[in-house]
mmCIF file of C-alpha atoms and ligand atoms in Angstrom:
data_model
loop_
_atom_site.group_PDB
_atom_site.id
_atom_site.type_symbol
_atom_site.label_atom_id
_atom_site.label_comp_id
_atom_site.label_asym_id
_atom_site.label_seq_id
_atom_site.Cartn_x
_atom_site.Cartn_y
_atom_site.Cartn_z
ATOM 1 C CA MET A 263 -19.921 -23.552 2.586
ATOM 2 C CA ASN A 264 -19.430 -19.808 0.846
ATOM 3 C CA ASN A 265 -18.617 -20.568 -2.641
ATOM 4 C CA SER A 266 -18.392 -16.996 -3.782
ATOM 5 C CA PRO A 267 -15.555 -15.601 -5.980
ATOM 6 C CA ILE A 268 -11.966 -13.861 -4.833
ATOM 7 C CA PRO A 269 -11.012 -11.309 -6.636
ATOM 8 C CA LEU A 270 -7.312 -10.859 -6.796
ATOM 9 C CA VAL A 271 -8.244 -6.829 -5.612
ATOM 10 C CA ASP A 272 -11.298 -6.079 -4.343
ATOM 11 C CA LEU A 273 -11.730 -2.077 -5.731
ATOM 12 C CA LYS A 274 -15.478 -1.985 -4.919
ATOM 13 C CA ALA A 275 -14.707 -3.257 -1.562
ATOM 14 C CA GLN A 276 -12.075 -0.038 -1.169
ATOM 15 C CA TYR A 277 -14.667 2.368 -2.126
ATOM 16 C CA ALA A 278 -17.491 1.769 0.501
ATOM 17 C CA ALA A 279 -14.739 2.528 2.579
ATOM 18 C CA LEU A 280 -13.701 5.500 1.056
ATOM 19 C CA HIS A 281 -16.852 6.448 -1.119
ATOM 20 C CA ALA A 282 -18.134 10.185 1.196
ATOM 21 C CA ASP A 283 -14.673 11.088 0.806
ATOM 22 C CA ILE A 284 -14.183 10.420 -2.703
ATOM 23 C CA ASP A 285 -17.352 11.726 -3.638
ATOM 24 C CA ALA A 286 -16.561 14.785 -2.129
ATOM 25 C CA ALA A 287 -13.185 15.296 -4.112
ATOM 26 C CA ILE A 288 -15.193 14.638 -7.037
ATOM 27 C CA ALA A 289 -17.832 16.382 -6.526
ATOM 28 C CA ARG A 290 -15.482 19.972 -5.626
ATOM 29 C CA VAL A 291 -12.891 19.812 -8.821
ATOM 30 C CA ILE A 292 -16.958 19.833 -10.930
ATOM 31 C CA ALA A 293 -18.093 22.390 -8.913
ATOM 32 C CA ASN A 294 -14.850 23.973 -9.124
ATOM 33 C CA THR A 295 -14.185 23.730 -13.268
ATOM 34 C CA SER A 296 -10.799 23.866 -12.561
ATOM 35 C CA PHE A 297 -10.278 20.339 -14.370
ATOM 36 C CA ILE A 298 -6.380 20.967 -16.021
ATOM 37 C CA MET A 299 -3.060 21.617 -13.385
ATOM 38 C CA GLY A 300 -4.735 24.274 -10.520
ATOM 39 C CA PRO A 301 -4.654 23.274 -7.092
ATOM 40 C CA GLU A 302 -5.434 19.771 -6.897
ATOM 41 C CA VAL A 303 -2.522 18.689 -8.642
ATOM 42 C CA ARG A 304 -0.896 20.855 -6.578
ATOM 43 C CA ALA A 305 -2.438 19.864 -2.983
ATOM 44 C CA PHE A 306 -1.780 15.663 -4.110
ATOM 45 C CA GLU A 307 2.009 16.794 -5.593
ATOM 46 C CA GLU A 308 2.786 18.564 -2.051
ATOM 47 C CA ALA A 309 1.659 15.612 -0.272
ATOM 48 C CA PHE A 310 2.780 12.425 -1.867
ATOM 49 C CA ALA A 311 6.330 14.347 -1.927
ATOM 50 C CA VAL A 312 5.441 13.990 1.862
ATOM 51 C CA PHE A 313 4.673 10.241 1.902
ATOM 52 C CA CYS A 314 7.797 9.361 -0.074
ATOM 53 C CA GLN A 315 10.029 11.869 1.815
ATOM 54 C CA ALA A 316 11.113 13.014 -0.837
ATOM 55 C CA HIS A 317 11.242 16.972 -1.836
ATOM 56 C CA TYR A 318 9.478 17.368 -4.873
ATOM 57 C CA ALA A 319 6.788 15.160 -6.374
ATOM 58 C CA VAL A 320 5.543 15.630 -9.742
ATOM 59 C CA GLY A 321 2.060 14.385 -11.140
ATOM 60 C CA VAL A 322 1.882 12.999 -14.535
ATOM 61 C CA SER A 323 -0.776 11.087 -16.597
ATOM 62 C CA SER A 324 0.850 7.458 -15.817
ATOM 63 C CA GLY A 325 3.563 5.328 -14.578
ATOM 64 C CA THR A 326 5.433 4.727 -18.288
ATOM 65 C CA ALA A 327 5.075 8.475 -18.920
ATOM 66 C CA ALA A 328 6.849 8.795 -15.556
ATOM 67 C CA ILE A 329 9.907 6.060 -16.949
ATOM 68 C CA GLU A 330 9.524 8.271 -19.847
ATOM 69 C CA LEU A 331 9.639 11.897 -19.075
ATOM 70 C CA THR A 332 12.165 11.387 -16.333
ATOM 71 C CA LEU A 333 14.840 9.780 -18.500
ATOM 72 C CA ARG A 334 13.956 12.768 -21.122
ATOM 73 C CA ALA A 335 14.622 15.291 -18.381
ATOM 74 C CA LEU A 336 17.746 13.417 -17.859
ATOM 75 C CA GLY A 337 18.455 14.100 -21.341
ATOM 76 C CA ILE A 338 19.218 10.124 -21.227
ATOM 77 C CA GLY A 339 18.023 8.761 -24.807
ATOM 78 C CA PRO A 340 19.630 7.765 -28.624
ATOM 79 C CA GLY A 341 22.263 5.715 -28.267
ATOM 80 C CA ASP A 342 22.272 5.333 -24.179
ATOM 81 C CA GLU A 343 21.127 2.079 -22.217
ATOM 82 C CA VAL A 344 19.461 1.662 -19.457
ATOM 83 C CA ILE A 345 19.584 -1.915 -17.430
ATOM 84 C CA THR A 346 16.400 -2.755 -16.630
ATOM 85 C CA THR A 347 15.162 -6.196 -15.026
ATOM 86 C CA PRO A 348 13.544 -8.862 -17.769
ATOM 87 C CA PHE A 349 10.790 -9.735 -14.930
ATOM 88 C CA THR A 350 8.334 -6.909 -14.602
ATOM 89 C CA PHE A 351 5.736 -5.500 -16.683
ATOM 90 C CA ILE A 352 6.781 -4.406 -19.947
ATOM 91 C CA ALA A 353 6.075 -0.708 -19.612
ATOM 92 C CA THR A 354 9.525 -0.569 -17.586
ATOM 93 C CA ALA A 355 10.933 -1.095 -20.959
ATOM 94 C CA GLU A 356 8.682 0.146 -23.206
ATOM 95 C CA ALA A 357 9.285 3.581 -21.492
ATOM 96 C CA ILE A 358 13.008 3.053 -21.753
ATOM 97 C CA SER A 359 12.238 2.738 -25.595
ATOM 98 C CA ALA A 360 10.283 5.108 -26.052
ATOM 99 C CA ALA A 361 12.369 7.444 -24.441
ATOM 100 C CA GLY A 362 15.232 6.209 -28.067
ATOM 101 C CA ALA A 363 17.185 4.334 -25.493
ATOM 102 C CA THR A 364 18.002 0.592 -25.211
ATOM 103 C CA PRO A 365 16.663 -1.012 -22.465
ATOM 104 C CA VAL A 366 19.490 -4.046 -21.394
ATOM 105 C CA PHE A 367 18.049 -7.057 -19.067
ATOM 106 C CA ALA A 368 19.692 -8.816 -15.839
ATOM 107 C CA ASP A 369 19.037 -11.191 -14.126
ATOM 108 C CA ILE A 370 17.092 -11.353 -11.137
ATOM 109 C CA ASP A 371 18.147 -12.475 -7.476
ATOM 110 C CA PRO A 372 15.968 -15.689 -7.299
ATOM 111 C CA ALA A 373 15.309 -15.030 -3.509
ATOM 112 C CA THR A 374 13.713 -11.836 -3.833
ATOM 113 C CA TYR A 375 12.958 -11.823 -7.449
ATOM 114 C CA ASN A 376 14.126 -8.570 -7.731
ATOM 115 C CA LEU A 377 17.641 -7.202 -10.042
ATOM 116 C CA HIS A 378 20.744 -8.777 -8.693
ATOM 117 C CA PRO A 379 23.308 -6.414 -8.022
ATOM 118 C CA VAL A 380 26.480 -8.816 -9.463
ATOM 119 C CA ALA A 381 24.498 -9.214 -12.220
ATOM 120 C CA VAL A 382 23.699 -5.769 -12.568
ATOM 121 C CA GLU A 383 27.312 -5.067 -12.496
ATOM 122 C CA ALA A 384 28.687 -7.453 -15.433
ATOM 123 C CA ALA A 385 25.972 -5.800 -18.216
ATOM 124 C CA ILE A 386 27.170 -2.374 -17.483
ATOM 125 C CA THR A 387 28.864 -1.488 -20.843
ATOM 126 C CA PRO A 388 30.163 2.293 -21.738
ATOM 127 C CA ARG A 389 26.670 3.358 -23.204
ATOM 128 C CA THR A 390 25.461 2.725 -19.838
ATOM 129 C CA ARG A 391 23.753 5.666 -18.772
ATOM 130 C CA ALA A 392 21.209 4.525 -15.628
ATOM 131 C CA LEU A 393 19.938 1.852 -13.537
ATOM 132 C CA LEU A 394 16.590 0.879 -13.588
ATOM 133 C CA PRO A 395 15.340 -1.008 -10.407
ATOM 134 C CA VAL A 396 11.299 -2.048 -9.846
ATOM 135 C CA HIS A 397 10.859 -2.468 -6.710
ATOM 136 C CA LEU A 398 8.631 -5.856 -7.431
ATOM 137 C CA TYR A 399 5.535 -6.933 -5.797
ATOM 138 C CA GLY A 400 6.071 -3.600 -3.126
ATOM 139 C CA GLN A 401 9.414 -5.164 -2.165
ATOM 140 C CA PRO A 402 12.557 -2.828 -2.043
ATOM 141 C CA ALA A 403 15.190 -3.743 -4.855
ATOM 142 C CA ASP A 404 18.710 -4.115 -2.811
ATOM 143 C CA MET A 405 19.123 -0.185 -3.337
ATOM 144 C CA PRO A 406 22.318 -0.216 -1.164
ATOM 145 C CA ALA A 407 23.695 -2.128 -3.542
ATOM 146 C CA LEU A 408 22.736 -0.753 -6.683
ATOM 147 C CA THR A 409 23.473 3.385 -4.989
ATOM 148 C CA ALA A 410 26.866 1.832 -5.060
ATOM 149 C CA ILE A 411 27.537 -0.234 -8.053
ATOM 150 C CA ALA A 412 24.960 3.847 -9.819
ATOM 151 C CA GLN A 413 28.145 5.661 -7.550
ATOM 152 C CA GLY A 414 31.390 3.874 -8.993
ATOM 153 C CA TYR A 415 29.985 4.208 -12.800
ATOM 154 C CA GLY A 416 28.355 7.663 -12.665
ATOM 155 C CA LEU A 417 24.720 6.181 -13.746
ATOM 156 C CA ALA A 418 21.807 7.511 -12.860
ATOM 157 C CA LEU A 419 20.031 5.540 -10.584
ATOM 158 C CA ILE A 420 16.258 5.411 -11.972
ATOM 159 C CA GLU A 421 13.227 3.416 -8.957
ATOM 160 C CA ASP A 422 10.498 2.287 -10.678
ATOM 161 C CA ALA A 423 8.637 2.278 -7.224
ATOM 162 C CA ALA A 424 5.541 1.697 -9.489
ATOM 163 C CA GLN A 425 4.010 -1.515 -7.625
ATOM 164 C CA ALA A 426 5.851 -0.030 -4.177
ATOM 165 C CA HIS A 427 4.436 3.172 -2.680
ATOM 166 C CA GLY A 428 5.059 3.539 1.477
ATOM 167 C CA ALA A 429 8.042 0.753 1.212
ATOM 168 C CA GLU A 430 10.836 1.085 3.068
ATOM 169 C CA ILE A 431 14.548 0.176 3.139
ATOM 170 C CA ALA A 432 16.050 1.403 7.169
ATOM 171 C CA GLY A 433 13.140 3.635 7.775
ATOM 172 C CA ARG A 434 13.557 5.121 4.131
ATOM 173 C CA ARG A 435 10.973 5.123 2.197
ATOM 174 C CA VAL A 436 10.903 4.252 -1.806
ATOM 175 C CA GLY A 437 10.263 7.591 -3.920
ATOM 176 C CA SER A 438 13.592 8.560 -1.783
ATOM 177 C CA LEU A 439 16.116 6.125 -2.636
ATOM 178 C CA GLY A 440 17.249 7.606 -5.767
ATOM 179 C CA HIS A 441 17.354 10.240 -8.699
ATOM 180 C CA ALA A 442 13.855 10.059 -9.162
ATOM 181 C CA ALA A 443 11.567 7.636 -8.208
ATOM 182 C CA CYS A 444 8.456 6.426 -10.703
ATOM 183 C CA PHE A 445 5.027 6.016 -9.568
ATOM 184 C CA SER A 446 1.800 4.841 -11.238
ATOM 185 C CA PHE A 447 -1.541 5.007 -9.885
ATOM 186 C CA TYR A 448 -3.430 2.533 -12.471
ATOM 187 C CA PRO A 449 -7.035 1.777 -10.484
ATOM 188 C CA GLY A 450 -4.432 -1.838 -8.465
ATOM 189 C CA LYS A 451 -2.202 -0.449 -7.219
ATOM 190 C CA ASN A 452 -1.615 0.086 -3.675
ATOM 191 C CA LEU A 453 -2.482 4.119 -3.883
ATOM 192 C CA GLY A 454 -4.849 4.150 -7.289
ATOM 193 C CA ALA A 455 -6.584 6.636 -8.852
ATOM 194 C CA TYR A 456 -9.848 5.743 -11.072
ATOM 195 C CA GLY A 457 -7.782 6.017 -13.734
ATOM 196 C CA ASP A 458 -4.682 6.346 -14.857
ATOM 197 C CA GLY A 459 -2.443 8.212 -13.566
ATOM 198 C CA GLY A 460 1.089 8.749 -12.092
ATOM 199 C CA ALA A 461 4.205 10.997 -10.764
ATOM 200 C CA VAL A 462 8.344 11.209 -10.066
ATOM 201 C CA THR A 463 9.577 11.991 -6.738
ATOM 202 C CA THR A 464 12.491 13.422 -6.541
ATOM 203 C CA ASP A 465 15.070 15.871 -4.345
ATOM 204 C CA ASP A 466 16.774 17.975 -7.012
ATOM 205 C CA GLU A 467 14.729 20.811 -8.115
ATOM 206 C CA ALA A 468 16.537 21.480 -11.593
ATOM 207 C CA LEU A 469 14.911 17.842 -12.324
ATOM 208 C CA ALA A 470 11.232 18.211 -10.835
ATOM 209 C CA GLY A 471 11.403 21.306 -12.861
ATOM 210 C CA ARG A 472 12.442 19.839 -16.198
ATOM 211 C CA LEU A 473 9.594 17.329 -15.291
ATOM 212 C CA ARG A 474 7.126 19.931 -14.846
ATOM 213 C CA LYS A 475 7.798 21.573 -18.148
ATOM 214 C CA LEU A 476 8.212 18.326 -19.956
ATOM 215 C CA ARG A 477 5.167 17.034 -18.871
ATOM 216 C CA ASP A 478 3.173 19.982 -20.492
ATOM 217 C CA HIS A 479 4.244 20.751 -23.679
ATOM 218 C CA GLY A 480 7.410 22.428 -23.114
ATOM 219 C CA ARG A 481 5.255 25.614 -21.220
ATOM 220 C CA VAL A 482 6.950 28.133 -20.180
ATOM 221 C CA SER A 483 4.491 30.726 -20.711
ATOM 222 C CA LYS A 484 0.534 30.538 -22.132
ATOM 223 C CA TYR A 485 1.841 29.991 -25.547
ATOM 224 C CA VAL A 486 5.560 29.705 -25.323
ATOM 225 C CA HIS A 487 7.404 26.368 -25.591
ATOM 226 C CA ASP A 488 10.959 25.720 -25.118
ATOM 227 C CA GLU A 489 11.145 22.158 -25.887
ATOM 228 C CA ILE A 490 9.414 19.915 -27.980
ATOM 229 C CA GLY A 491 7.473 17.778 -24.477
ATOM 230 C CA TYR A 492 4.641 15.694 -23.724
ATOM 231 C CA GLY A 493 0.566 15.934 -23.061
ATOM 232 C CA HIS A 494 1.448 13.906 -19.848
ATOM 233 C CA ARG A 495 -0.441 16.303 -17.416
ATOM 234 C CA LEU A 496 -2.069 14.294 -14.136
ATOM 235 C CA ASP A 497 -5.595 15.183 -14.244
ATOM 236 C CA ALA A 498 -6.788 17.651 -11.936
ATOM 237 C CA LEU A 499 -9.784 14.624 -10.858
ATOM 238 C CA GLN A 500 -7.312 12.090 -10.611
ATOM 239 C CA ALA A 501 -5.188 14.410 -8.484
ATOM 240 C CA ALA A 502 -8.331 14.731 -6.100
ATOM 241 C CA ILE A 503 -9.091 11.337 -5.464
ATOM 242 C CA LEU A 504 -5.007 10.162 -4.905
ATOM 243 C CA ALA A 505 -5.382 13.033 -2.100
ATOM 244 C CA ALA A 506 -8.243 11.947 -0.525
ATOM 245 C CA LYS A 507 -7.257 8.356 -0.339
ATOM 246 C CA LEU A 508 -3.530 9.447 0.686
ATOM 247 C CA PRO A 509 -4.079 9.786 4.295
ATOM 248 C CA HIS A 510 -5.252 6.316 4.332
ATOM 249 C CA LEU A 511 -2.697 4.924 2.843
ATOM 250 C CA ASN A 512 -0.704 3.759 5.671
ATOM 251 C CA ALA A 513 -3.191 2.044 7.250
ATOM 252 C CA ALA A 514 -4.160 -0.009 4.014
ATOM 253 C CA ASN A 515 -0.579 -0.791 4.034
ATOM 254 C CA ALA A 516 -1.016 -1.996 7.482
ATOM 255 C CA ALA A 517 -3.728 -4.151 6.679
ATOM 256 C CA ARG A 518 -2.077 -5.848 3.939
ATOM 257 C CA ARG A 519 1.271 -6.484 5.964
ATOM 258 C CA ARG A 520 -1.020 -8.354 8.031
ATOM 259 C CA LEU A 521 -2.401 -10.411 5.575
ATOM 260 C CA ALA A 522 0.672 -11.254 4.196
ATOM 261 C CA GLU A 523 2.228 -12.705 7.415
ATOM 262 C CA ARG A 524 -1.079 -14.497 7.903
ATOM 263 C CA TYR A 525 -0.498 -16.102 4.615
ATOM 264 C CA CYS A 526 2.931 -16.855 6.011
ATOM 265 C CA ASP A 527 0.929 -18.790 8.969
ATOM 266 C CA LEU A 528 -1.623 -20.616 7.210
ATOM 267 C CA LEU A 529 0.804 -21.631 4.075
ATOM 268 C CA ALA A 530 3.799 -22.737 6.872
ATOM 269 C CA GLU A 531 3.087 -26.405 6.389
ATOM 270 C CA THR A 532 2.554 -26.756 2.779
ATOM 271 C CA ASP A 533 6.070 -27.322 0.226
ATOM 272 C CA LEU A 534 5.233 -23.429 -1.709
ATOM 273 C CA ILE A 535 8.466 -21.778 -1.240
ATOM 274 C CA LEU A 536 6.531 -17.693 0.589
ATOM 275 C CA PRO A 537 8.210 -14.819 0.067
ATOM 276 C CA PHE A 538 11.508 -13.535 1.078
ATOM 277 C CA VAL A 539 12.160 -10.355 3.258
ATOM 278 C CA PRO A 540 15.704 -9.413 3.393
ATOM 279 C CA ASP A 541 17.001 -7.898 6.963
ATOM 280 C CA GLY A 542 15.772 -3.753 7.377
ATOM 281 C CA VAL A 543 13.396 -4.213 4.313
ATOM 282 C CA ALA A 544 9.926 -3.400 4.576
ATOM 283 C CA PRO A 545 7.611 -4.338 1.445
ATOM 284 C CA VAL A 546 4.255 -3.239 1.011
ATOM 285 C CA TRP A 547 2.492 -6.429 -0.397
ATOM 286 C CA HIS A 548 0.982 -4.989 -3.534
ATOM 287 C CA LEU A 549 1.357 -8.426 -4.784
ATOM 288 C CA PHE A 550 1.634 -11.651 -1.747
ATOM 289 C CA VAL A 551 3.829 -14.032 -4.441
ATOM 290 C CA VAL A 552 4.336 -17.466 -3.772
ATOM 291 C CA ARG A 553 5.976 -20.368 -5.786
ATOM 292 C CA THR A 554 6.139 -24.004 -6.883
ATOM 293 C CA PRO A 555 6.944 -26.395 -9.612
ATOM 294 C CA ARG A 556 3.194 -26.994 -9.492
ATOM 295 C CA ARG A 557 1.503 -23.354 -10.090
ATOM 296 C CA ASP A 558 -0.171 -23.758 -13.186
ATOM 297 C CA ASP A 559 -2.273 -27.102 -11.623
ATOM 298 C CA LEU A 560 -3.046 -24.570 -8.348
ATOM 299 C CA LEU A 561 -4.188 -21.983 -10.616
ATOM 300 C CA ALA A 562 -7.068 -24.571 -12.207
ATOM 301 C CA ARG A 563 -7.324 -25.142 -8.596
ATOM 302 C CA LEU A 564 -8.139 -22.575 -6.940
ATOM 303 C CA ARG A 565 -10.293 -21.124 -10.292
ATOM 304 C CA GLU A 566 -12.534 -23.701 -9.945
ATOM 305 C CA GLN A 567 -12.822 -23.018 -6.393
ATOM 306 C CA GLY A 568 -13.944 -19.089 -7.918
ATOM 307 C CA ILE A 569 -10.040 -17.551 -6.569
ATOM 308 C CA GLU A 570 -8.755 -15.341 -8.969
ATOM 309 C CA ALA A 571 -5.487 -15.906 -8.438
ATOM 310 C CA GLY A 572 -2.708 -14.531 -11.108
ATOM 311 C CA ILE A 573 1.071 -15.089 -13.028
ATOM 312 C CA HIS A 574 3.348 -11.942 -12.642
ATOM 313 C CA TYR A 575 4.377 -12.267 -15.352
ATOM 314 C CA PRO A 576 3.989 -15.498 -17.066
ATOM 315 C CA LEU A 577 6.429 -14.015 -20.271
ATOM 316 C CA PRO A 578 9.790 -12.091 -19.827
ATOM 317 C CA LEU A 579 10.505 -8.887 -21.550
ATOM 318 C CA HIS A 580 13.412 -10.634 -23.375
ATOM 319 C CA LEU A 581 11.116 -13.249 -24.980
ATOM 320 C CA GLN A 582 8.567 -10.523 -25.477
ATOM 321 C CA PRO A 583 7.267 -10.350 -29.525
ATOM 322 C CA ALA A 584 7.651 -6.797 -29.382
ATOM 323 C CA TYR A 585 11.189 -7.607 -28.298
ATOM 324 C CA THR A 586 12.759 -9.505 -30.718
ATOM 325 C CA SER A 587 14.813 -6.783 -32.540
ATOM 326 C CA LEU A 588 17.359 -7.675 -28.985
ATOM 327 C CA GLY A 589 17.547 -11.052 -30.255
ATOM 328 C CA LEU A 590 18.021 -12.588 -26.777
ATOM 329 C CA GLY A 591 16.615 -16.452 -26.477
ATOM 330 C CA PRO A 592 15.120 -18.887 -23.233
ATOM 331 C CA GLY A 593 18.149 -19.148 -22.065
ATOM 332 C CA SER A 594 19.151 -15.684 -21.664
ATOM 333 C CA PHE A 595 18.244 -15.552 -18.239
ATOM 334 C CA PRO A 596 17.282 -18.534 -16.881
ATOM 335 C CA VAL A 597 16.513 -17.233 -12.972
ATOM 336 C CA THR A 598 13.790 -14.802 -14.227
ATOM 337 C CA GLU A 599 12.599 -17.372 -16.638
ATOM 338 C CA ALA A 600 12.634 -20.025 -14.330
ATOM 339 C CA ALA A 601 10.491 -17.942 -12.183
ATOM 340 C CA ALA A 602 7.945 -17.010 -14.860
ATOM 341 C CA ARG A 603 7.058 -21.019 -14.950
ATOM 342 C CA GLN A 604 6.616 -21.430 -11.331
ATOM 343 C CA VAL A 605 5.108 -18.112 -9.750
ATOM 344 C CA LEU A 606 1.852 -17.606 -7.899
ATOM 345 C CA SER A 607 0.605 -14.461 -6.957
ATOM 346 C CA LEU A 608 -2.443 -14.713 -4.349
ATOM 347 C CA PRO A 609 -5.452 -12.258 -3.617
ATOM 348 C CA LEU A 610 -4.691 -9.842 -1.052
ATOM 349 C CA PHE A 611 -6.280 -6.728 -0.852
ATOM 350 C CA PRO A 612 -6.538 -4.944 2.380
ATOM 351 C CA GLU A 613 -10.180 -5.372 2.728
ATOM 352 C CA MET A 614 -9.816 -8.921 2.662
ATOM 353 C CA THR A 615 -11.502 -11.093 5.104
ATOM 354 C CA ASP A 616 -10.154 -13.501 7.044
ATOM 355 C CA GLU A 617 -12.833 -15.786 6.181
ATOM 356 C CA GLN A 618 -12.106 -15.593 2.730
ATOM 357 C CA GLN A 619 -8.118 -16.133 3.739
ATOM 358 C CA GLU A 620 -8.763 -19.199 4.719
ATOM 359 C CA ARG A 621 -10.187 -19.850 1.800
ATOM 360 C CA VAL A 622 -8.009 -19.618 -0.341
ATOM 361 C CA ALA A 623 -5.521 -21.083 1.956
ATOM 362 C CA ALA A 624 -7.703 -24.249 2.180
ATOM 363 C CA ALA A 625 -7.769 -24.474 -1.344
ATOM 364 C CA LEU A 626 -3.928 -24.703 -1.677
ATOM 365 C CA ILE A 627 -3.552 -26.984 1.028
ATOM 366 C CA GLU A 628 -6.004 -29.418 -0.708
ATOM 367 C CA GLY A 629 -4.199 -29.417 -3.681
ATOM 368 C CA MET A 630 -0.705 -29.850 -2.483
HETATM 369 C C1 LIG B 748 6.793 -2.015 -12.887
HETATM 370 C C2 LIG B 748 5.676 -1.631 -13.569
HETATM 371 N N1 LIG B 748 6.198 -0.601 -13.890
HETATM 372 C C3 LIG B 748 5.444 0.484 -14.668
HETATM 373 C C4 LIG B 748 3.776 0.364 -14.773
HETATM 374 C C5 LIG B 748 3.409 1.237 -15.707
HETATM 375 O O1 LIG B 748 2.475 1.935 -14.846
HETATM 376 P P1 LIG B 748 1.020 2.880 -15.546
HETATM 377 O O2 LIG B 748 0.811 1.525 -15.829
HETATM 378 O O3 LIG B 748 0.063 4.086 -14.372
HETATM 379 O O4 LIG B 748 1.233 3.026 -16.990
HETATM 380 C C6 LIG B 748 3.098 -0.567 -14.407
HETATM 381 C C7 LIG B 748 2.535 -0.889 -13.758
HETATM 382 O O5 LIG B 748 1.319 -0.646 -15.007
HETATM 383 C C8 LIG B 748 4.245 -1.691 -13.542
HETATM 384 O O6 LIG B 748 3.802 -2.545 -12.903
#
């Protein structure tokens, strides 16, 4: 029996498949010594905007920077509230705090783990300036309902698309569904750099221009800066690597989709709660997450067999020590808190073999 470890994500397998293109991109940047901004960054931005069905993409240094810069560029800061989910990676809220604004949490939909529009509307106050839904695990949030709320209350709608490059609702890609969308190219993401990276997409030309200025020290010419900005540019080396990987992203997302469907077949007879996908939604399966009250036992069993599963996320943001200042105790967001106790992310990456997937399913079935 094959007992070799199965990782949650296998970046070595991805490099093995694409190494010729990636090596050539790295060699080109080094030969040109054009490390900061320049043609590599521009070319990637143009290609990524097209991929997202958006007019503009602005490369930045991380997904966290993408959110902070977008809020700053929209003039959102101290005294303002931004509504988001407590069931996400901390960067979503951290970027709101870094911009000087206050994160206000709303509970999630238990079926999709994404923000519940009814909870969002209930959280609106006179200080609310923006909604910041996360497309968690690669599945778009309920953007039609959130768009209606944002329009009704005159709020900005910013997508946290860090986990959802290429996901769609009714044929429209994330990155084109709000005023702006923030992407991360952290190495394990569906489109990952070889270090940190991020981007903002938007159809708003003025917003794109403001973002380009803010990411580069508020610069208007070489040594003239008309506002205090940031050193949050996307590295040319990362842009070249991302541009080499982008043409393969649709195929990689299709491979994830096939594996997700296969997991659903293999696990159909178990009592695990499988992912729910609403009509018209095409997720990109950044993570394949099942739910069970026996999560901790199953996680231990998988680990014993060398299978790396994960929990995204075990501690909701309102219960993080960093956010005690918000004064939100246990019980504030019961749907999120229950999900945090029960979700389990199974290994899924485009290069995963059928045999690896069968081993994961067999380990879960044995453990039922
Ligand atoms: C939902 C979400 N938002 C924001 C981020 C922050 O992105 P980065 O790590 O590139 O700063 C991440 C990932 O790391 C994420 O998963």
